[in-house]
Tab-separated table of C-alpha atoms and ligand atoms in Angstrom:
chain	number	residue	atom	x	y	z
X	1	UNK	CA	-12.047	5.699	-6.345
X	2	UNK	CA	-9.233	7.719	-8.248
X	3	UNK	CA	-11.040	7.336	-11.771
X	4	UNK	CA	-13.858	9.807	-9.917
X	5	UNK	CA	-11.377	12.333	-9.761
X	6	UNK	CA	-9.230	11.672	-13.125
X	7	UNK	CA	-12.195	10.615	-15.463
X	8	UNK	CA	-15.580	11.777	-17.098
X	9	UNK	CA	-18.358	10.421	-14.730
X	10	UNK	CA	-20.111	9.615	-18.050
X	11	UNK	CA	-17.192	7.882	-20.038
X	12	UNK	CA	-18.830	4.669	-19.737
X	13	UNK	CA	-22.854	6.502	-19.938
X	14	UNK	CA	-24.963	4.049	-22.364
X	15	UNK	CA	-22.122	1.383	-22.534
X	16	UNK	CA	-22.950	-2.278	-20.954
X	17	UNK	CA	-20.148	-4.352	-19.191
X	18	UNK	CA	-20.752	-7.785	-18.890
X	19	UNK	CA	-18.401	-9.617	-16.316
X	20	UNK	CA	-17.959	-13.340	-15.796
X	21	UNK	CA	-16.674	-14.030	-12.342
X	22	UNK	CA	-17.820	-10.338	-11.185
X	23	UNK	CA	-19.427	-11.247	-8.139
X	24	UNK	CA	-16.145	-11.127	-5.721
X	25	UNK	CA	-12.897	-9.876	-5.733
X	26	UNK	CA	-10.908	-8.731	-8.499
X	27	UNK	CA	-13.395	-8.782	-11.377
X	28	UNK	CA	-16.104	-6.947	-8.997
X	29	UNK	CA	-13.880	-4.149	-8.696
X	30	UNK	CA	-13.161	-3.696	-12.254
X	31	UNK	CA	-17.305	-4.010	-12.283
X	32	UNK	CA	-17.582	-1.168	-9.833
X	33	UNK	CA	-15.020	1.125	-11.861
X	34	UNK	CA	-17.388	0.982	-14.856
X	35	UNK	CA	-20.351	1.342	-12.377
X	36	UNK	CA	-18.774	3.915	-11.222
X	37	UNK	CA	-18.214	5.349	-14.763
X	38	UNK	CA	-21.860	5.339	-15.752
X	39	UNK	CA	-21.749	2.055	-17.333
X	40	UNK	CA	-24.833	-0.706	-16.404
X	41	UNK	CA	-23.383	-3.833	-15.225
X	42	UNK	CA	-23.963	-7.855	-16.111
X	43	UNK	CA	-22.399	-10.139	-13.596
X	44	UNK	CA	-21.984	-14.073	-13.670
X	45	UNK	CA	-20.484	-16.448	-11.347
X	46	UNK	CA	-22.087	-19.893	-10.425
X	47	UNK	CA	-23.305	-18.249	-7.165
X	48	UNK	CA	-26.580	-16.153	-6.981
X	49	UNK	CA	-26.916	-14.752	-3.455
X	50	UNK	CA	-22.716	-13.482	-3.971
X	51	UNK	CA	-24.271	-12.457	-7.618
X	52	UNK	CA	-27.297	-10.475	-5.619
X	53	UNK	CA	-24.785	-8.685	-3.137
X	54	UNK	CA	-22.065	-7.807	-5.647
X	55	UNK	CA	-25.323	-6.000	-7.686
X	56	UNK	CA	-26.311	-4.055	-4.374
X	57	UNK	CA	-22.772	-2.707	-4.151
X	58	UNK	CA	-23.202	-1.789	-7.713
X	59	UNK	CA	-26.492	-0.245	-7.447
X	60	UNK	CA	-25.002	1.919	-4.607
X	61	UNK	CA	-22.808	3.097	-7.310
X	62	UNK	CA	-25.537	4.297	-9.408
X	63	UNK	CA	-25.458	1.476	-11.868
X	64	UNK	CA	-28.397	-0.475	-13.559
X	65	UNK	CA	-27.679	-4.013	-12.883
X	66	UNK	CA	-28.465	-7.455	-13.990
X	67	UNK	CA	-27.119	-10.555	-12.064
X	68	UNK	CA	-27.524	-13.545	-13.503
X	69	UNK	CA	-26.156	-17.110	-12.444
X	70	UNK	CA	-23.699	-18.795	-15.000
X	71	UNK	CA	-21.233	-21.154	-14.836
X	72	UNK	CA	-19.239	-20.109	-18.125
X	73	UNK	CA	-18.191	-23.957	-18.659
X	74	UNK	CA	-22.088	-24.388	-19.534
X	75	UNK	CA	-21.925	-22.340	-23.009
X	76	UNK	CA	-25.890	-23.061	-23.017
X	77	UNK	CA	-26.206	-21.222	-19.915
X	78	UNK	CA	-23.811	-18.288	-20.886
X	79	UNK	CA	-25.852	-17.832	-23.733
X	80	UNK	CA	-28.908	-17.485	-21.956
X	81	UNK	CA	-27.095	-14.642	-19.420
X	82	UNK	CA	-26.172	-12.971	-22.706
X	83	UNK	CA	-29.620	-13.149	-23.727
X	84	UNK	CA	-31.190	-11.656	-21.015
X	85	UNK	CA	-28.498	-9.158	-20.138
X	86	UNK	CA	-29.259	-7.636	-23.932
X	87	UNK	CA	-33.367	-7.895	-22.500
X	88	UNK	CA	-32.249	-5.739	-19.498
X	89	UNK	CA	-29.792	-3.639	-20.483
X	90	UNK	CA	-29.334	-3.744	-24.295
X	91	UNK	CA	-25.811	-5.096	-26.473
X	92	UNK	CA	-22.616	-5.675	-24.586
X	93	UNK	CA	-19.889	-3.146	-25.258
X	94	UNK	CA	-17.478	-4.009	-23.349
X	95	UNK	CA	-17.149	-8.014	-21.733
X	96	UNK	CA	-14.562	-8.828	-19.023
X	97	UNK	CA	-13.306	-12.517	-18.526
X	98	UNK	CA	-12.961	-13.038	-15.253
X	99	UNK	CA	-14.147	-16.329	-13.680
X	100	UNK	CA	-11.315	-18.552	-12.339
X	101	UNK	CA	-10.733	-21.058	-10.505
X	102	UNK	CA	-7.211	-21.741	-8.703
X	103	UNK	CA	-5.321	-24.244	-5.889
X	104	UNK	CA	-1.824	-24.849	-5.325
X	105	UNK	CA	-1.005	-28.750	-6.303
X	106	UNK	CA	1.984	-30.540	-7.507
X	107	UNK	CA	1.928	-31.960	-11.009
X	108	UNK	CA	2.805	-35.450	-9.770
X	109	UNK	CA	-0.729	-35.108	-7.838
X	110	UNK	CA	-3.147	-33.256	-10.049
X	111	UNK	CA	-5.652	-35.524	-11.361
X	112	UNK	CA	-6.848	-35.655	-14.915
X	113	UNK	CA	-9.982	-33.836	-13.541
X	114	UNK	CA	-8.304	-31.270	-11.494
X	115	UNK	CA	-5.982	-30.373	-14.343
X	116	UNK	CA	-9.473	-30.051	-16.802
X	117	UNK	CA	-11.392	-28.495	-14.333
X	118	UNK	CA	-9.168	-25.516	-14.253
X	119	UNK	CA	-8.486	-25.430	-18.102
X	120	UNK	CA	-12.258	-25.219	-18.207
X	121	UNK	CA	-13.124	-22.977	-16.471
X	122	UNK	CA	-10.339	-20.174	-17.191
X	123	UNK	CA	-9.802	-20.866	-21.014
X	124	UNK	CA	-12.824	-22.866	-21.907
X	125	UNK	CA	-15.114	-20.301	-20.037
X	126	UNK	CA	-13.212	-17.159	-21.894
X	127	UNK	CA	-13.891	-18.932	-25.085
X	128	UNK	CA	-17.546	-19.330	-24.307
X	129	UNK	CA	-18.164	-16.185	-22.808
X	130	UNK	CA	-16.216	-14.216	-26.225
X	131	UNK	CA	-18.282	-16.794	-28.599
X	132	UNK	CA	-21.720	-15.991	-27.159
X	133	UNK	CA	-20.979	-12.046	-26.595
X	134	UNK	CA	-19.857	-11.797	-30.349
X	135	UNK	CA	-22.984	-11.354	-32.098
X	136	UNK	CA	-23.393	-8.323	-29.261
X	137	UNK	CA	-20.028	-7.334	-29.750
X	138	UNK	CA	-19.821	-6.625	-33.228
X	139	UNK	CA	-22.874	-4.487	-33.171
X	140	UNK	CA	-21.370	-2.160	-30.591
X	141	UNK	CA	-17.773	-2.510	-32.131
X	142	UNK	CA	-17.212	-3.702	-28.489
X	143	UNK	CA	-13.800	-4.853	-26.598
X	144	UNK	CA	-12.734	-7.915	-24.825
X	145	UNK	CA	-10.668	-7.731	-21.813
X	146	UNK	CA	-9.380	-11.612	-20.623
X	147	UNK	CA	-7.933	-11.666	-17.092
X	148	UNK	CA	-4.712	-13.284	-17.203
X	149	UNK	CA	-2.067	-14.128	-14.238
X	150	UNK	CA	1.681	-13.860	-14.459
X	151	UNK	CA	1.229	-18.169	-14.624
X	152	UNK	CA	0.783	-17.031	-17.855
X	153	UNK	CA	4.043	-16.312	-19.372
X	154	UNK	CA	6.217	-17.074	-16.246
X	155	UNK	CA	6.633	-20.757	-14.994
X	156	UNK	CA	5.076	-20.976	-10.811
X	157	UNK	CA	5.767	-24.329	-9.031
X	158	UNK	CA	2.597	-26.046	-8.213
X	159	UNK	CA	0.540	-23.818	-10.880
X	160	UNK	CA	1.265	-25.890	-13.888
X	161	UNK	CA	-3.315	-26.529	-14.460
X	162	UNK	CA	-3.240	-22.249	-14.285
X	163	UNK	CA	-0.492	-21.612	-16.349
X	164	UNK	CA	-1.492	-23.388	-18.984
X	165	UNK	CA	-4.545	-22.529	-19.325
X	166	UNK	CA	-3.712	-18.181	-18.177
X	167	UNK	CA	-1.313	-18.919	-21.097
X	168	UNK	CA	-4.224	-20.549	-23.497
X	169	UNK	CA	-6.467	-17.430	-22.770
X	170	UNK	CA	-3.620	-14.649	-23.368
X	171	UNK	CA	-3.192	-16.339	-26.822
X	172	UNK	CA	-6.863	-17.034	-27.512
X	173	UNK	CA	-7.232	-12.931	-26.608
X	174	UNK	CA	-4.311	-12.233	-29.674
X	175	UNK	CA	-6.227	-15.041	-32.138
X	176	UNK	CA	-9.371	-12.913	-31.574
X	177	UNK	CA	-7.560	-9.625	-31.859
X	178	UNK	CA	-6.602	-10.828	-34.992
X	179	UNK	CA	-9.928	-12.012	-36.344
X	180	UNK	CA	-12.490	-9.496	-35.276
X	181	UNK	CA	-10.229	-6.153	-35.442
X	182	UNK	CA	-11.973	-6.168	-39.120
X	183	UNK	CA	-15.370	-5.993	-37.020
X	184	UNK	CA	-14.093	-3.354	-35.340
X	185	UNK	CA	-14.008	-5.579	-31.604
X	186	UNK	CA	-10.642	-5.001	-29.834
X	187	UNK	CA	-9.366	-7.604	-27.501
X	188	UNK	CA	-6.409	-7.416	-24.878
X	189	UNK	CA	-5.343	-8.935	-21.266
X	190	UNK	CA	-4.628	-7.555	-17.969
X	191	UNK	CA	-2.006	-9.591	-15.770
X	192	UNK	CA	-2.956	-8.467	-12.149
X	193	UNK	CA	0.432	-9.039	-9.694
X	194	UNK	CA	-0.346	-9.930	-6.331
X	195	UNK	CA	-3.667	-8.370	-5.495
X	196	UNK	CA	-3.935	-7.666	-1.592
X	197	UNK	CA	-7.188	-9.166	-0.070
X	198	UNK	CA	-7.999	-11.121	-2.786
X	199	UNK	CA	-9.269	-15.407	-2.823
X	200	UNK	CA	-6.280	-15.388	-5.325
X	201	UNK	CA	-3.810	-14.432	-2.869
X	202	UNK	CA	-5.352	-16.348	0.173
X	203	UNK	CA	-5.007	-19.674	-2.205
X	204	UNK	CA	-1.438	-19.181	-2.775
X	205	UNK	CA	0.533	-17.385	-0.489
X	206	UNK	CA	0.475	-17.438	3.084
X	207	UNK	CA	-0.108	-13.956	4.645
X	208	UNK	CA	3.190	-14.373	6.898
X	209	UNK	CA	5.222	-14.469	4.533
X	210	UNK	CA	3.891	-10.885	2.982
X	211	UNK	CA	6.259	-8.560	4.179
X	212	UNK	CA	9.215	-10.846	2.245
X	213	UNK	CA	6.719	-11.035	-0.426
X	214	UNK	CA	6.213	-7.376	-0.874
X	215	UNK	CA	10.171	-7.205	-0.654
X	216	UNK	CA	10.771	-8.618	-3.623
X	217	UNK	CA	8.285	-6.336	-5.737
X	218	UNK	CA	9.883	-3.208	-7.311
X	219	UNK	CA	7.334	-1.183	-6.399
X	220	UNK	CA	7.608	-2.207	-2.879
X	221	UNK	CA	3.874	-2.838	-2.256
X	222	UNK	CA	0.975	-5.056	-3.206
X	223	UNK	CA	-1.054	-4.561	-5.642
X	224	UNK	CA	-4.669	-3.083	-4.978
X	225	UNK	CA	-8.372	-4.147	-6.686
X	226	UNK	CA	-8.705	-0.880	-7.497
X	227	UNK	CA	-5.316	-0.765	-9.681
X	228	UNK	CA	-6.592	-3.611	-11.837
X	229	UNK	CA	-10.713	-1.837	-12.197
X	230	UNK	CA	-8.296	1.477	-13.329
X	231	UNK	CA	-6.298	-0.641	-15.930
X	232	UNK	CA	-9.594	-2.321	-17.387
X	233	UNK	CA	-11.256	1.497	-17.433
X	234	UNK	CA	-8.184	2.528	-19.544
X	235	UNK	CA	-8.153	-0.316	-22.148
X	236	UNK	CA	-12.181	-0.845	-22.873
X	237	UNK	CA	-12.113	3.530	-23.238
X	238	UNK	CA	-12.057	5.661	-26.218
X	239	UNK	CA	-8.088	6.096	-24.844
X	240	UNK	CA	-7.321	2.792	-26.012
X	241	UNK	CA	-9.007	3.100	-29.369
X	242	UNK	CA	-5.979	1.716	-31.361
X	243	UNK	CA	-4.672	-1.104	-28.355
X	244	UNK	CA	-5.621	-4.349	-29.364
X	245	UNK	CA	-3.997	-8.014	-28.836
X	246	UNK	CA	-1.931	-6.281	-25.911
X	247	UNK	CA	-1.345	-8.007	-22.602
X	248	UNK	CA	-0.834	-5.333	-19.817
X	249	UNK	CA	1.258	-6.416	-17.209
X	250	UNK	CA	-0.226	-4.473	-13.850
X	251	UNK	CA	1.872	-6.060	-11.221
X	252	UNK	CA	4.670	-3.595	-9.452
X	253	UNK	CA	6.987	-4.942	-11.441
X	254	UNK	CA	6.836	-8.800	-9.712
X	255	UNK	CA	7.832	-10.433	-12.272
X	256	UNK	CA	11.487	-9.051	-13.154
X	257	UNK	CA	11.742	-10.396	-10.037
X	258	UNK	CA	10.849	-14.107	-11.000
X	259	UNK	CA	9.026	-16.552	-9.507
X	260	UNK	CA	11.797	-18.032	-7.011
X	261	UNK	CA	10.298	-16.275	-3.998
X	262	UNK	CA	6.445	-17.296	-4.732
X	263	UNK	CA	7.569	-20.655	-5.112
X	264	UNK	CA	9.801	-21.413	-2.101
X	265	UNK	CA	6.638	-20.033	-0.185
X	266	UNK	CA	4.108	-21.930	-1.916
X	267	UNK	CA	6.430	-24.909	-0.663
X	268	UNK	CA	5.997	-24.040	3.024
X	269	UNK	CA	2.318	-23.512	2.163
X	270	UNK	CA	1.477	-27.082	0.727
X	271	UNK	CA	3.949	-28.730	3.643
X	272	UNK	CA	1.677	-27.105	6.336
X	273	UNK	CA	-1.331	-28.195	4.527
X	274	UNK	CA	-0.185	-31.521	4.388
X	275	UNK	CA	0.614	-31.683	7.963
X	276	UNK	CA	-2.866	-30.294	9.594
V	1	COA	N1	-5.561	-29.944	-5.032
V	1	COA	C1	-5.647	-30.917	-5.960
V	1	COA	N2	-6.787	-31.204	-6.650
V	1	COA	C2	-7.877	-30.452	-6.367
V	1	COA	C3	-7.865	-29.425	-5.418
V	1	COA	C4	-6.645	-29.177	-4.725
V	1	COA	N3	-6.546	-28.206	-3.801
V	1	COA	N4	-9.113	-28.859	-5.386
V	1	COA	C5	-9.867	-29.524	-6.269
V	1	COA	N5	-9.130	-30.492	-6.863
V	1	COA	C6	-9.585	-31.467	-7.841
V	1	COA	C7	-10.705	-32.344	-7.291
V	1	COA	O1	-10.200	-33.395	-6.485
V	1	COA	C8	-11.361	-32.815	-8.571
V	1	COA	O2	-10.609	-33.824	-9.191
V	1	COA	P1	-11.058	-35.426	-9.059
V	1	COA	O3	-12.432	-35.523	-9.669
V	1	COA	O4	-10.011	-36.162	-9.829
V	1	COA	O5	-11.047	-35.729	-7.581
V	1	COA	C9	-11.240	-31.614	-9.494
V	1	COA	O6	-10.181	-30.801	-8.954
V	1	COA	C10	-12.515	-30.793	-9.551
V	1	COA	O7	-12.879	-30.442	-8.231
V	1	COA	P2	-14.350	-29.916	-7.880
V	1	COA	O8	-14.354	-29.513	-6.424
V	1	COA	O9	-15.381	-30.873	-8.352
V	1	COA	O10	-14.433	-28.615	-8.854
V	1	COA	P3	-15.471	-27.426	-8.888
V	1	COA	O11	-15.793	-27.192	-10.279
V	1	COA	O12	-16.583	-27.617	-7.891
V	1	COA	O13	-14.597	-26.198	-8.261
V	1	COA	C11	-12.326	-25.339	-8.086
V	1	COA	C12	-13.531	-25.622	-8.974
V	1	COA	C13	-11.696	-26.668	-7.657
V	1	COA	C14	-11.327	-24.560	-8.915
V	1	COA	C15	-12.727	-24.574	-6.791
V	1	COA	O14	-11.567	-24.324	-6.032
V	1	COA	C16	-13.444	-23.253	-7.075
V	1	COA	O15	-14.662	-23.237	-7.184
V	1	COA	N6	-12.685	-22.120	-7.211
V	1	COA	C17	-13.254	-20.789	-7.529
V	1	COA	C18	-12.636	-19.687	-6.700
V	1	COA	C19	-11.137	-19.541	-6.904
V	1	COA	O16	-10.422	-20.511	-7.164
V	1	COA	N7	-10.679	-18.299	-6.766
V	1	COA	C20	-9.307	-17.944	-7.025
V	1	COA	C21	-9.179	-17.425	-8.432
V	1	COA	S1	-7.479	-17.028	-8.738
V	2	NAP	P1	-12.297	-14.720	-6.813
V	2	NAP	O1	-12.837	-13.632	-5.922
V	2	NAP	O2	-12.415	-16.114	-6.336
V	2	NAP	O3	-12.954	-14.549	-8.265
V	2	NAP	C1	-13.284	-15.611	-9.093
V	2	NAP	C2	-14.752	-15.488	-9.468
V	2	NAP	O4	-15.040	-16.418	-10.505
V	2	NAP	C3	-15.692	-15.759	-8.297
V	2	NAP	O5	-16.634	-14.703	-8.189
V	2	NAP	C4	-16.376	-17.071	-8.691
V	2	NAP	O6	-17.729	-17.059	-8.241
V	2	NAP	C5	-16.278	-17.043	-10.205
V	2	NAP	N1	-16.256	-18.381	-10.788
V	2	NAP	C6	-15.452	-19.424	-10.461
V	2	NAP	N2	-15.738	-20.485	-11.216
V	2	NAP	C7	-16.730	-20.097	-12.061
V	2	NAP	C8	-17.446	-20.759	-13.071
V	2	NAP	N3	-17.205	-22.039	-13.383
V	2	NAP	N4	-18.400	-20.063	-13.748
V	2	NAP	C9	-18.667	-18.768	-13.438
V	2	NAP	N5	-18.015	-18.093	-12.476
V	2	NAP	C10	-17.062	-18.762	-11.786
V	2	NAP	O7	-10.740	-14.505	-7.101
V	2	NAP	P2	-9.778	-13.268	-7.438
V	2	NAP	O8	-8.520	-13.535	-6.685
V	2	NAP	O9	-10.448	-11.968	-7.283
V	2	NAP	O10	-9.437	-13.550	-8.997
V	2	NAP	C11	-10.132	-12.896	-10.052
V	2	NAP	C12	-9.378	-13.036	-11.359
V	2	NAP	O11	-8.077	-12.432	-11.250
V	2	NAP	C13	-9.125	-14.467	-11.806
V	2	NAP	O12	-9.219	-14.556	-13.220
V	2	NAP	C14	-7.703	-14.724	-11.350
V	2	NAP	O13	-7.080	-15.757	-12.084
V	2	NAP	C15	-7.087	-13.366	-11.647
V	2	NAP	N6	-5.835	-13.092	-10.900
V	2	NAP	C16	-5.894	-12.898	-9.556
V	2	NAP	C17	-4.732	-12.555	-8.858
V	2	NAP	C18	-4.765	-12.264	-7.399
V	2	NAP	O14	-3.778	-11.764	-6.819
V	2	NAP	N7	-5.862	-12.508	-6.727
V	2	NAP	C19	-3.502	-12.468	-9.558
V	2	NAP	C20	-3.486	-12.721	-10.923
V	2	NAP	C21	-4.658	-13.025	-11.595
V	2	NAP	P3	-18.543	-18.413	-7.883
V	2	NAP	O15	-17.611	-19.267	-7.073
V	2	NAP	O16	-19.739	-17.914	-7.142
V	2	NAP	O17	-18.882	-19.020	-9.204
């Protein structure tokens, strides 16, 4: 990892980093750069054995690790991973808003549920997961970091259940920016572009299509795990003291690029889908 190389091994040394989704993909690397930082490591997702290998991975790091089964719509149960992450490994510091869930679907076709289900558990769980850290988080003077999505601020065809609730969560970060900056908690978003390898890019673009894809990203390549676990390093560290209600676009520059290409692709992708 880069950060070895660039950073303090101990930057993150007595700090806890609890991460909701962190037992795959995207929020597991940002769980492995603080792991990898010194920090000890909470992870919830609704799935313990994925929980129970994401916390080997971490232990290979050097990490202390507790994983704990959540689903973050079930504020009863967050609280209780809260709970015993403080039992194991003391107050949060720093928590990381991960879990997600995402499918391509027309509007005409989304059901009541399937739009709620979504809402739930992106903004709905980053709301429950920020309410039950606080009490922890305003005895460390912690941060937030809320994983957003480009759905967020751009319009995507077929993403209208993730971009309003990507856009709920990057405005629920700058309400609690606003609140708690007198407690001394900072809170910000990272907008990941399209992350190579990811669930996230499986669901919603077809890996034929990449080279095009990549074409139309001014940085001329996808984007890596590990360039999303370096922003998150950045914003919950002493650099980033005086960064709060930010959203941190980390995406190659997609989106001055718009959304024209995703979408004609995401076409292609449903019409096959509805074919097989
Ligand atoms: N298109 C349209 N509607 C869909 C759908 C799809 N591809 N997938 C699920 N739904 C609908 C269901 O039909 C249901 O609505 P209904 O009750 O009106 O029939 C509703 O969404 C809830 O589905 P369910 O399977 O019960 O939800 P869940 O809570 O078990 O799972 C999901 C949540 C649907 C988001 C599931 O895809 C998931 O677990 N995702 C996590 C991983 C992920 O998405 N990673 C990428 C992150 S970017
Ligand atoms: P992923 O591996 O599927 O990560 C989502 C995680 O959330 C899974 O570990 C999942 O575990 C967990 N989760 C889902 N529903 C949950 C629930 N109700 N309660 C608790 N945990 C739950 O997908 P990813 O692609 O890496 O995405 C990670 C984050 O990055 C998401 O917030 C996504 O919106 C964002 N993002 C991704 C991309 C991309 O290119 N991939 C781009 C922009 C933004 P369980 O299923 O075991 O619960």
């Amino acid at each position: 990892m880069l950060i070895q190389r660039l950073l303090p091994p101990d930057l993150f040394a007595t700090k806890t980093v609890f991460v909701t989704g962190g037992g795959s993909g995207i929020n597991l690397g940002v769980a492995k750069h603080f792991a990898a930082l010194g920090a000890q490591v909470a992870i919830c997702g609704r799935t313990q054995a994925r929980l129970d290998a994401a916390a080997e991975e971490l232990r290979a790091l050097g990490a202390r690790v507790c994983p704990v089964a959540a689903d973050v719509r079930d504020m009863a149960a967050l609280q209780a991973a809260l709970s015993r992450c403080r039992e194991e490994l003391g107050d949060v510091d720093v928590l990381v808003c991960g879990a997600a869930g995402n499918f391509l679907a027309p509007a005409e076709q989304l059901s009541a549920n399937a739009f709620k289900t979504v809402v739930d558990i992106d903004l709905l769980g980053s709301f429950n997961a920020a309410r039950a850290a606080y009490d922890q988080l305003r005895r460390t003077q912690g941060s937030i970091l809320f994983i957003s999505a480009g759905m967020a601020y751009m319009p995507h065809a077929f993403q209208a259940h993730v971009g309003a609730a990507k856009a709920g969560i990057d405005m629920l970060m700058k309400n609690l920016a606003l609140e708690w900056g007198s407690h001394g908690i900072r809170a910000n978003s990272i907008v990941p572009g399209p992350i190579d390898g990811t669930e996230g890019m499986k669901r919603l673009s077809d890996p034929g299509q990449q080279a095009q894809f990549v074409g139309g990203i001014p940085l001329q390549r996808m984007g890596t795990v590990d360039d999303i676990g370096q922003a998150a390093v950045f914003l919950a560290s002493p650099l980033a003291s005086y960064i709060t209600g930010c959203v941190l676009v980390c995406d190659g520059g997609q989106n001055l690029a718009g959304s024209a290409f995703f979408n004609q692709g995401a076409q292609q992708m449903l019409r096959a889908q509805t074919r097989t």
